[in-house]
PDB file of C-alpha atoms in Angstrom:
ATOM      1  CA  MET A   1     -24.587  -5.790  -2.403  1.00  0.00           C
ATOM      2  CA  ASN A   2     -27.679  -4.208  -3.985  1.00  0.00           C
ATOM      3  CA  HIS A   3     -28.053  -1.926  -0.958  1.00  0.00           C
ATOM      4  CA  LEU A   4     -24.509  -0.591  -1.229  1.00  0.00           C
ATOM      5  CA  PRO A   5     -23.911   2.829  -2.800  1.00  0.00           C
ATOM      6  CA  THR A   6     -22.654   2.651  -6.386  1.00  0.00           C
ATOM      7  CA  ILE A   7     -19.002   3.638  -5.921  1.00  0.00           C
ATOM      8  CA  THR A   8     -18.486   1.575  -2.778  1.00  0.00           C
ATOM      9  CA  LYS A   9     -19.969  -1.490  -4.490  1.00  0.00           C
ATOM     10  CA  ASN A  10     -17.878  -1.032  -7.622  1.00  0.00           C
ATOM     11  CA  LEU A  11     -14.678  -0.489  -5.640  1.00  0.00           C
ATOM     12  CA  LEU A  12     -15.293  -3.770  -3.834  1.00  0.00           C
ATOM     13  CA  ILE A  13     -16.012  -5.583  -7.099  1.00  0.00           C
ATOM     14  CA  ILE A  14     -12.992  -4.183  -8.951  1.00  0.00           C
ATOM     15  CA  ASN A  15     -10.588  -4.935  -6.115  1.00  0.00           C
ATOM     16  CA  VAL A  16     -11.868  -8.498  -5.737  1.00  0.00           C
ATOM     17  CA  LEU A  17     -11.708  -9.107  -9.488  1.00  0.00           C
ATOM     18  CA  CYS A  18      -8.153  -7.773  -9.619  1.00  0.00           C
ATOM     19  CA  PHE A  19      -7.164  -9.994  -6.709  1.00  0.00           C
ATOM     20  CA  PHE A  20      -8.541 -13.174  -8.240  1.00  0.00           C
ATOM     21  CA  GLY A  21      -7.195 -12.098 -11.637  1.00  0.00           C
ATOM     22  CA  SER A  22      -3.713 -11.873 -10.138  1.00  0.00           C
ATOM     23  CA  ILE A  23      -4.084 -15.410  -8.755  1.00  0.00           C
ATOM     24  CA  VAL A  24      -5.106 -16.771 -12.162  1.00  0.00           C
ATOM     25  CA  ALA A  25      -2.339 -14.857 -13.932  1.00  0.00           C
ATOM     26  CA  GLN A  26       0.242 -16.219 -11.501  1.00  0.00           C
ATOM     27  CA  ARG A  27      -0.625 -19.745 -12.615  1.00  0.00           C
ATOM     28  CA  TYR A  28       0.492 -18.719 -16.098  1.00  0.00           C
ATOM     29  CA  GLY A  29       3.720 -17.215 -14.814  1.00  0.00           C
ATOM     30  CA  ILE A  30       2.484 -13.613 -14.901  1.00  0.00           C
ATOM     31  CA  ASN A  31       2.932 -11.430 -11.824  1.00  0.00           C
ATOM     32  CA  LEU A  32       0.306  -8.698 -12.164  1.00  0.00           C
ATOM     33  CA  ASN A  33       1.524  -7.046  -8.978  1.00  0.00           C
ATOM     34  CA  ASP A  34       4.862  -6.525 -10.679  1.00  0.00           C
ATOM     35  CA  TYR A  35       3.203  -4.820 -13.645  1.00  0.00           C
ATOM     36  CA  LEU A  36       0.502  -2.867 -11.815  1.00  0.00           C
ATOM     37  CA  GLY A  37       2.134  -2.244  -8.420  1.00  0.00           C
ATOM     38  CA  LEU A  38       3.789   1.109  -7.736  1.00  0.00           C
ATOM     39  CA  HIS A  39       7.516   0.828  -8.399  1.00  0.00           C
ATOM     40  CA  PHE A  40      10.118   3.262  -7.122  1.00  0.00           C
ATOM     41  CA  PHE A  41      10.254   6.113  -9.618  1.00  0.00           C
ATOM     42  CA  LEU A  42      13.979   5.575 -10.319  1.00  0.00           C
ATOM     43  CA  ALA A  43      13.383   1.923 -11.229  1.00  0.00           C
ATOM     44  CA  ASP A  44      13.158   0.728 -14.823  1.00  0.00           C
ATOM     45  CA  ASN A  45       9.733  -0.822 -14.204  1.00  0.00           C
ATOM     46  CA  PHE A  46       8.118   2.407 -13.008  1.00  0.00           C
ATOM     47  CA  ASN A  47       5.414   4.212 -14.954  1.00  0.00           C
ATOM     48  CA  THR A  48       3.051   6.961 -13.828  1.00  0.00           C
ATOM     49  CA  ALA A  49      -0.109   4.886 -14.388  1.00  0.00           C
ATOM     50  CA  GLN A  50       0.975   2.784 -11.420  1.00  0.00           C
ATOM     51  CA  PHE A  51      -0.124   5.592  -9.097  1.00  0.00           C
ATOM     52  CA  ILE A  52      -3.672   4.482  -9.984  1.00  0.00           C
ATOM     53  CA  THR A  53      -3.291   0.770 -10.631  1.00  0.00           C
ATOM     54  CA  TYR A  54      -1.338  -0.037  -7.461  1.00  0.00           C
ATOM     55  CA  MET A  55      -4.304   0.678  -5.206  1.00  0.00           C
ATOM     56  CA  PHE A  56      -6.337  -2.110  -6.837  1.00  0.00           C
ATOM     57  CA  MET A  57      -3.704  -4.794  -6.289  1.00  0.00           C
ATOM     58  CA  HIS A  58      -3.118  -6.716  -3.057  1.00  0.00           C
ATOM     59  CA  ALA A  59      -0.435  -9.018  -1.715  1.00  0.00           C
ATOM     60  CA  ASN A  60      -2.622 -11.707  -0.136  1.00  0.00           C
ATOM     61  CA  PHE A  61      -6.130 -12.540   1.114  1.00  0.00           C
ATOM     62  CA  GLN A  62      -5.631 -10.923   4.520  1.00  0.00           C
ATOM     63  CA  HIS A  63      -4.445  -7.730   2.848  1.00  0.00           C
ATOM     64  CA  ILE A  64      -7.488  -7.361   0.603  1.00  0.00           C
ATOM     65  CA  PHE A  65      -9.968  -8.605   3.214  1.00  0.00           C
ATOM     66  CA  PHE A  66      -9.186  -5.945   5.801  1.00  0.00           C
ATOM     67  CA  ASN A  67      -8.943  -3.174   3.212  1.00  0.00           C
ATOM     68  CA  MET A  68     -12.263  -4.070   1.623  1.00  0.00           C
ATOM     69  CA  PHE A  69     -13.909  -4.546   5.011  1.00  0.00           C
ATOM     70  CA  ALA A  70     -12.986  -0.935   5.833  1.00  0.00           C
ATOM     71  CA  VAL A  71     -14.273   0.273   2.455  1.00  0.00           C
ATOM     72  CA  TRP A  72     -17.548  -1.559   3.067  1.00  0.00           C
ATOM     73  CA  MET A  73     -17.894  -0.381   6.669  1.00  0.00           C
ATOM     74  CA  PHE A  74     -16.870   3.270   6.358  1.00  0.00           C
ATOM     75  CA  GLY A  75     -16.843   4.022   2.636  1.00  0.00           C
ATOM     76  CA  ARG A  76     -20.573   3.517   2.184  1.00  0.00           C
ATOM     77  CA  VAL A  77     -21.259   6.033   4.960  1.00  0.00           C
ATOM     78  CA  LEU A  78     -19.037   8.658   3.338  1.00  0.00           C
ATOM     79  CA  GLU A  79     -20.585   8.050  -0.087  1.00  0.00           C
ATOM     80  CA  GLU A  80     -24.074   8.569   1.335  1.00  0.00           C
ATOM     81  CA  VAL A  81     -22.939  11.858   2.915  1.00  0.00           C
ATOM     82  CA  TRP A  82     -20.826  13.198   0.039  1.00  0.00           C
ATOM     83  CA  GLY A  83     -22.388  11.571  -2.984  1.00  0.00           C
ATOM     84  CA  PRO A  84     -20.638   9.248  -5.446  1.00  0.00           C
ATOM     85  CA  ARG A  85     -18.492  11.724  -7.366  1.00  0.00           C
ATOM     86  CA  ARG A  86     -17.012  13.432  -4.326  1.00  0.00           C
ATOM     87  CA  PHE A  87     -16.403  10.114  -2.584  1.00  0.00           C
ATOM     88  CA  LEU A  88     -14.644   8.620  -5.628  1.00  0.00           C
ATOM     89  CA  PHE A  89     -12.542  11.758  -6.047  1.00  0.00           C
ATOM     90  CA  TYR A  90     -11.561  11.630  -2.382  1.00  0.00           C
ATOM     91  CA  TYR A  91     -10.700   7.920  -2.557  1.00  0.00           C
ATOM     92  CA  ILE A  92      -8.491   8.321  -5.635  1.00  0.00           C
ATOM     93  CA  VAL A  93      -6.734  11.439  -4.313  1.00  0.00           C
ATOM     94  CA  CYS A  94      -5.934   9.732  -1.005  1.00  0.00           C
ATOM     95  CA  GLY A  95      -4.614   6.697  -2.869  1.00  0.00           C
ATOM     96  CA  ILE A  96      -2.429   8.789  -5.148  1.00  0.00           C
ATOM     97  CA  GLY A  97      -1.284  10.905  -2.206  1.00  0.00           C
ATOM     98  CA  ALA A  98      -0.275   7.780  -0.305  1.00  0.00           C
ATOM     99  CA  GLY A  99       1.737   6.651  -3.322  1.00  0.00           C
ATOM    100  CA  LEU A 100       3.485  10.011  -3.587  1.00  0.00           C
ATOM    101  CA  VAL A 101       4.459   9.940   0.093  1.00  0.00           C
ATOM    102  CA  GLN A 102       5.752   6.390  -0.301  1.00  0.00           C
ATOM    103  CA  GLU A 103       7.888   7.476  -3.253  1.00  0.00           C
ATOM    104  CA  VAL A 104       9.354  10.354  -1.241  1.00  0.00           C
ATOM    105  CA  VAL A 105      10.184   8.028   1.669  1.00  0.00           C
ATOM    106  CA  LEU A 106      11.843   5.528  -0.674  1.00  0.00           C
ATOM    107  CA  TYR A 107      13.853   8.303  -2.296  1.00  0.00           C
ATOM    108  CA  LEU A 108      15.111   9.548   1.070  1.00  0.00           C
ATOM    109  CA  GLU A 109      16.147   6.000   1.974  1.00  0.00           C
ATOM    110  CA  TYR A 110      17.863   5.653  -1.395  1.00  0.00           C
ATOM    111  CA  ALA A 111      19.649   9.006  -1.118  1.00  0.00           C
ATOM    112  CA  PHE A 112      20.972   8.349   2.388  1.00  0.00           C
ATOM    113  CA  ASP A 113      21.599   4.595   2.301  1.00  0.00           C
ATOM    114  CA  TRP A 114      21.915   3.210  -1.238  1.00  0.00           C
ATOM    115  CA  SER A 115      22.951   5.869  -3.749  1.00  0.00           C
ATOM    116  CA  ASP A 116      26.682   5.157  -3.411  1.00  0.00           C
ATOM    117  CA  TYR A 117      26.317   1.451  -4.186  1.00  0.00           C
ATOM    118  CA  THR A 118      26.094  -0.430  -7.470  1.00  0.00           C
ATOM    119  CA  MET A 119      25.409  -3.819  -5.840  1.00  0.00           C
ATOM    120  CA  VAL A 120      23.113  -4.700  -2.918  1.00  0.00           C
ATOM    121  CA  ASP A 121      23.231  -7.617  -0.506  1.00  0.00           C
ATOM    122  CA  THR A 122      19.580  -8.560   0.105  1.00  0.00           C
ATOM    123  CA  GLY A 123      20.379 -11.320   2.581  1.00  0.00           C
ATOM    124  CA  MET A 124      19.488 -13.897  -0.049  1.00  0.00           C
ATOM    125  CA  GLY A 125      22.205 -12.933  -2.471  1.00  0.00           C
ATOM    126  CA  ILE A 126      23.962  -9.986  -4.061  1.00  0.00           C
ATOM    127  CA  ILE A 127      22.083  -8.248  -6.872  1.00  0.00           C
ATOM    128  CA  SER A 128      22.619  -5.136  -8.960  1.00  0.00           C
ATOM    129  CA  MET A 129      21.215  -1.819  -7.801  1.00  0.00           C
ATOM    130  CA  SER A 130      18.953  -1.739 -10.869  1.00  0.00           C
ATOM    131  CA  GLU A 131      17.437  -5.095  -9.949  1.00  0.00           C
ATOM    132  CA  PHE A 132      17.087  -4.042  -6.322  1.00  0.00           C
ATOM    133  CA  LEU A 133      15.230  -0.846  -7.228  1.00  0.00           C
ATOM    134  CA  ASN A 134      12.786  -2.843  -9.329  1.00  0.00           C
ATOM    135  CA  GLN A 135      11.964  -4.906  -6.242  1.00  0.00           C
ATOM    136  CA  LEU A 136      10.727  -1.812  -4.406  1.00  0.00           C
ATOM    137  CA  ASN A 137       7.068  -2.271  -5.226  1.00  0.00           C
ATOM    138  CA  THR A 138       3.996  -1.049  -3.324  1.00  0.00           C
ATOM    139  CA  VAL A 139       0.507  -2.557  -3.664  1.00  0.00           C
ATOM    140  CA  GLY A 140      -2.791  -2.127  -1.867  1.00  0.00           C
ATOM    141  CA  ALA A 141      -5.701   0.209  -1.214  1.00  0.00           C
ATOM    142  CA  SER A 142      -4.485   0.954   2.311  1.00  0.00           C
ATOM    143  CA  GLY A 143      -3.595   4.581   1.599  1.00  0.00           C
ATOM    144  CA  ALA A 144      -7.108   5.285   0.308  1.00  0.00           C
ATOM    145  CA  VAL A 145      -8.567   3.263   3.186  1.00  0.00           C
ATOM    146  CA  TYR A 146      -6.690   5.295   5.781  1.00  0.00           C
ATOM    147  CA  GLY A 147      -8.047   8.389   4.071  1.00  0.00           C
ATOM    148  CA  ILE A 148     -11.538   6.936   4.529  1.00  0.00           C
ATOM    149  CA  LEU A 149     -10.875   6.297   8.221  1.00  0.00           C
ATOM    150  CA  LEU A 150      -9.636   9.853   8.613  1.00  0.00           C
ATOM    151  CA  ALA A 151     -12.745  11.254   6.926  1.00  0.00           C
ATOM    152  CA  PHE A 152     -15.088   9.174   9.064  1.00  0.00           C
ATOM    153  CA  GLY A 153     -13.315  10.402  12.198  1.00  0.00           C
ATOM    154  CA  MET A 154     -13.624  14.012  11.070  1.00  0.00           C
ATOM    155  CA  LEU A 155     -17.261  13.818   9.964  1.00  0.00           C
ATOM    156  CA  PHE A 156     -18.467  11.663  12.864  1.00  0.00           C
ATOM    157  CA  PRO A 157     -15.926  12.332  15.615  1.00  0.00           C
ATOM    158  CA  ASN A 158     -18.134  11.291  18.515  1.00  0.00           C
ATOM    159  CA  SER A 159     -19.519   8.095  17.000  1.00  0.00           C
ATOM    160  CA  GLU A 160     -18.718   5.206  19.307  1.00  0.00           C
ATOM    161  CA  MET A 161     -17.046   2.086  17.947  1.00  0.00           C
ATOM    162  CA  PHE A 162     -16.126  -1.290  19.362  1.00  0.00           C
ATOM    163  CA  VAL A 163     -12.570  -2.165  18.328  1.00  0.00           C
ATOM    164  CA  PHE A 164     -11.209  -5.596  19.183  1.00  0.00           C
ATOM    165  CA  PRO A 165      -9.592  -6.270  21.657  1.00  0.00           C
ATOM    166  CA  ILE A 166     -10.603  -3.069  23.517  1.00  0.00           C
ATOM    167  CA  PRO A 167     -13.494  -4.111  25.826  1.00  0.00           C
ATOM    168  CA  PHE A 168     -15.302  -0.765  25.712  1.00  0.00           C
ATOM    169  CA  PRO A 169     -16.472   1.592  22.937  1.00  0.00           C
ATOM    170  CA  ILE A 170     -14.197   4.406  21.821  1.00  0.00           C
ATOM    171  CA  LYS A 171     -15.067   7.539  19.879  1.00  0.00           C
ATOM    172  CA  ALA A 172     -14.171   7.610  16.192  1.00  0.00           C
ATOM    173  CA  LYS A 173     -11.841  10.588  16.617  1.00  0.00           C
ATOM    174  CA  PHE A 174      -9.728   8.703  19.165  1.00  0.00           C
ATOM    175  CA  PHE A 175      -9.759   5.597  16.983  1.00  0.00           C
ATOM    176  CA  VAL A 176      -8.342   7.589  14.057  1.00  0.00           C
ATOM    177  CA  ILE A 177      -5.774   9.427  16.170  1.00  0.00           C
ATOM    178  CA  GLY A 178      -4.653   6.133  17.677  1.00  0.00           C
ATOM    179  CA  TYR A 179      -4.228   4.547  14.266  1.00  0.00           C
ATOM    180  CA  ALA A 180      -2.209   7.541  13.044  1.00  0.00           C
ATOM    181  CA  VAL A 181       0.106   7.407  16.059  1.00  0.00           C
ATOM    182  CA  ILE A 182       0.629   3.648  15.645  1.00  0.00           C
ATOM    183  CA  GLU A 183       1.452   4.058  11.949  1.00  0.00           C
ATOM    184  CA  LEU A 184       3.923   6.844  12.714  1.00  0.00           C
ATOM    185  CA  LEU A 185       5.678   4.787  15.379  1.00  0.00           C
ATOM    186  CA  LEU A 186       5.807   1.713  13.153  1.00  0.00           C
ATOM    187  CA  GLY A 187       7.029   3.769  10.210  1.00  0.00           C
ATOM    188  CA  VAL A 188       9.932   5.117  12.243  1.00  0.00           C
ATOM    189  CA  SER A 189      10.888   1.945  14.082  1.00  0.00           C
ATOM    190  CA  SER A 190       9.717  -1.062  12.070  1.00  0.00           C
ATOM    191  CA  HIS A 191      11.121  -2.829   9.008  1.00  0.00           C
ATOM    192  CA  ASP A 192       8.171  -5.154   8.460  1.00  0.00           C
ATOM    193  CA  GLY A 193       7.713  -4.474   4.757  1.00  0.00           C
ATOM    194  CA  VAL A 194       4.496  -2.499   5.344  1.00  0.00           C
ATOM    195  CA  ALA A 195       4.245   0.989   3.820  1.00  0.00           C
ATOM    196  CA  HIS A 196       3.325   2.759   7.063  1.00  0.00           C
ATOM    197  CA  PHE A 197       4.192   6.210   5.732  1.00  0.00           C
ATOM    198  CA  ALA A 198       1.934   5.587   2.730  1.00  0.00           C
ATOM    199  CA  HIS A 199      -0.912   5.020   5.196  1.00  0.00           C
ATOM    200  CA  LEU A 200      -0.102   8.333   6.828  1.00  0.00           C
ATOM    201  CA  GLY A 201       0.122   9.900   3.381  1.00  0.00           C
ATOM    202  CA  GLY A 202      -3.462   8.885   2.640  1.00  0.00           C
ATOM    203  CA  MET A 203      -4.568  10.516   5.884  1.00  0.00           C
ATOM    204  CA  ILE A 204      -2.555  13.677   5.223  1.00  0.00           C
ATOM    205  CA  PHE A 205      -4.000  14.178   1.752  1.00  0.00           C
ATOM    206  CA  GLY A 206      -7.445  13.381   3.146  1.00  0.00           C
ATOM    207  CA  ILE A 207      -7.312  15.986   5.874  1.00  0.00           C
ATOM    208  CA  PHE A 208      -6.129  18.720   3.512  1.00  0.00           C
ATOM    209  CA  LEU A 209      -8.862  17.851   1.032  1.00  0.00           C
ATOM    210  CA  ILE A 210     -11.601  17.899   3.682  1.00  0.00           C
ATOM    211  CA  LEU A 211     -10.353  21.158   5.191  1.00  0.00           C
ATOM    212  CA  ASN A 212     -10.305  22.719   1.727  1.00  0.00           C
ATOM    213  CA  TRP A 213     -13.884  21.604   1.093  1.00  0.00           C
ATOM    214  CA  ARG A 214     -14.995  22.951   4.443  1.00  0.00           C
ATOM    215  CA  ARG A 215     -13.346  26.281   3.784  1.00  0.00           C
ATOM    216  CA  ASN A 216     -14.994  26.584   0.364  1.00  0.00           C
ATOM    217  CA  ASN A 217     -18.375  25.013   1.139  1.00  0.00           C
ATOM    218  CA  GLY A 218     -18.876  25.615   4.833  1.00  0.00           C
ATOM    219  CA  ASN A 219     -19.208  21.991   5.927  1.00  0.00           C
ATOM    220  CA  GLY A 220     -17.334  19.758   3.497  1.00  0.00           C
ATOM    221  CA  GLN A 221     -20.536  17.866   2.691  1.00  0.00           C
ATOM    222  CA  VAL A 222     -21.736  19.592  -0.490  1.00  0.00           C
ATOM    223  CA  TYR A 223     -21.952  17.483  -3.647  1.00  0.00           C
ATOM    224  CA  PHE A 224     -19.906  18.362  -6.716  1.00  0.00           C
TER     225      PHE A 224
END
């Protein structure tokens, strides 16, 4: 850990502490994900601070492990290239951007499918629309992580990576494009409870931010 750049190390520490804190709190009947996760903006439990706090909360061990593995693997490289302030700014913007895209997607679903109803059948019982909206809660650093993947693919497009179960190395740019296509397809076709469009949102905000830096600085690698 001592060899990790400052922001990458602290992001790992904060996320892990929040995860174990949520486990301890749950033993006392407190659901931190419910307080700090990003609720749908029309829900009673929504507040704007959740656009920040949601990206430090995770649903389970697998969720946080893969997100933090990506931060460790790719985030440290970006921090060494950009410096700590630019990397942190990029991470937070991608996370917030992912949350904004998720809110837009939820609103479109609400407007087209739910707005005419006062009660909702969840499959486990009928609840009020107000209660249902409060259940729409997003957690995880995945939006920021997908922004990191996007940045790595743009800065090091020809770096070769081994990705299980593919038996040969692939270039980073194809890895990122493949992930984006998969997320788009899953977002359109799947109802697995994963915020696929939020992942794409992190990548979208990331690419606009990098292109803006490149236009203003020439290469997108100048420190603040």
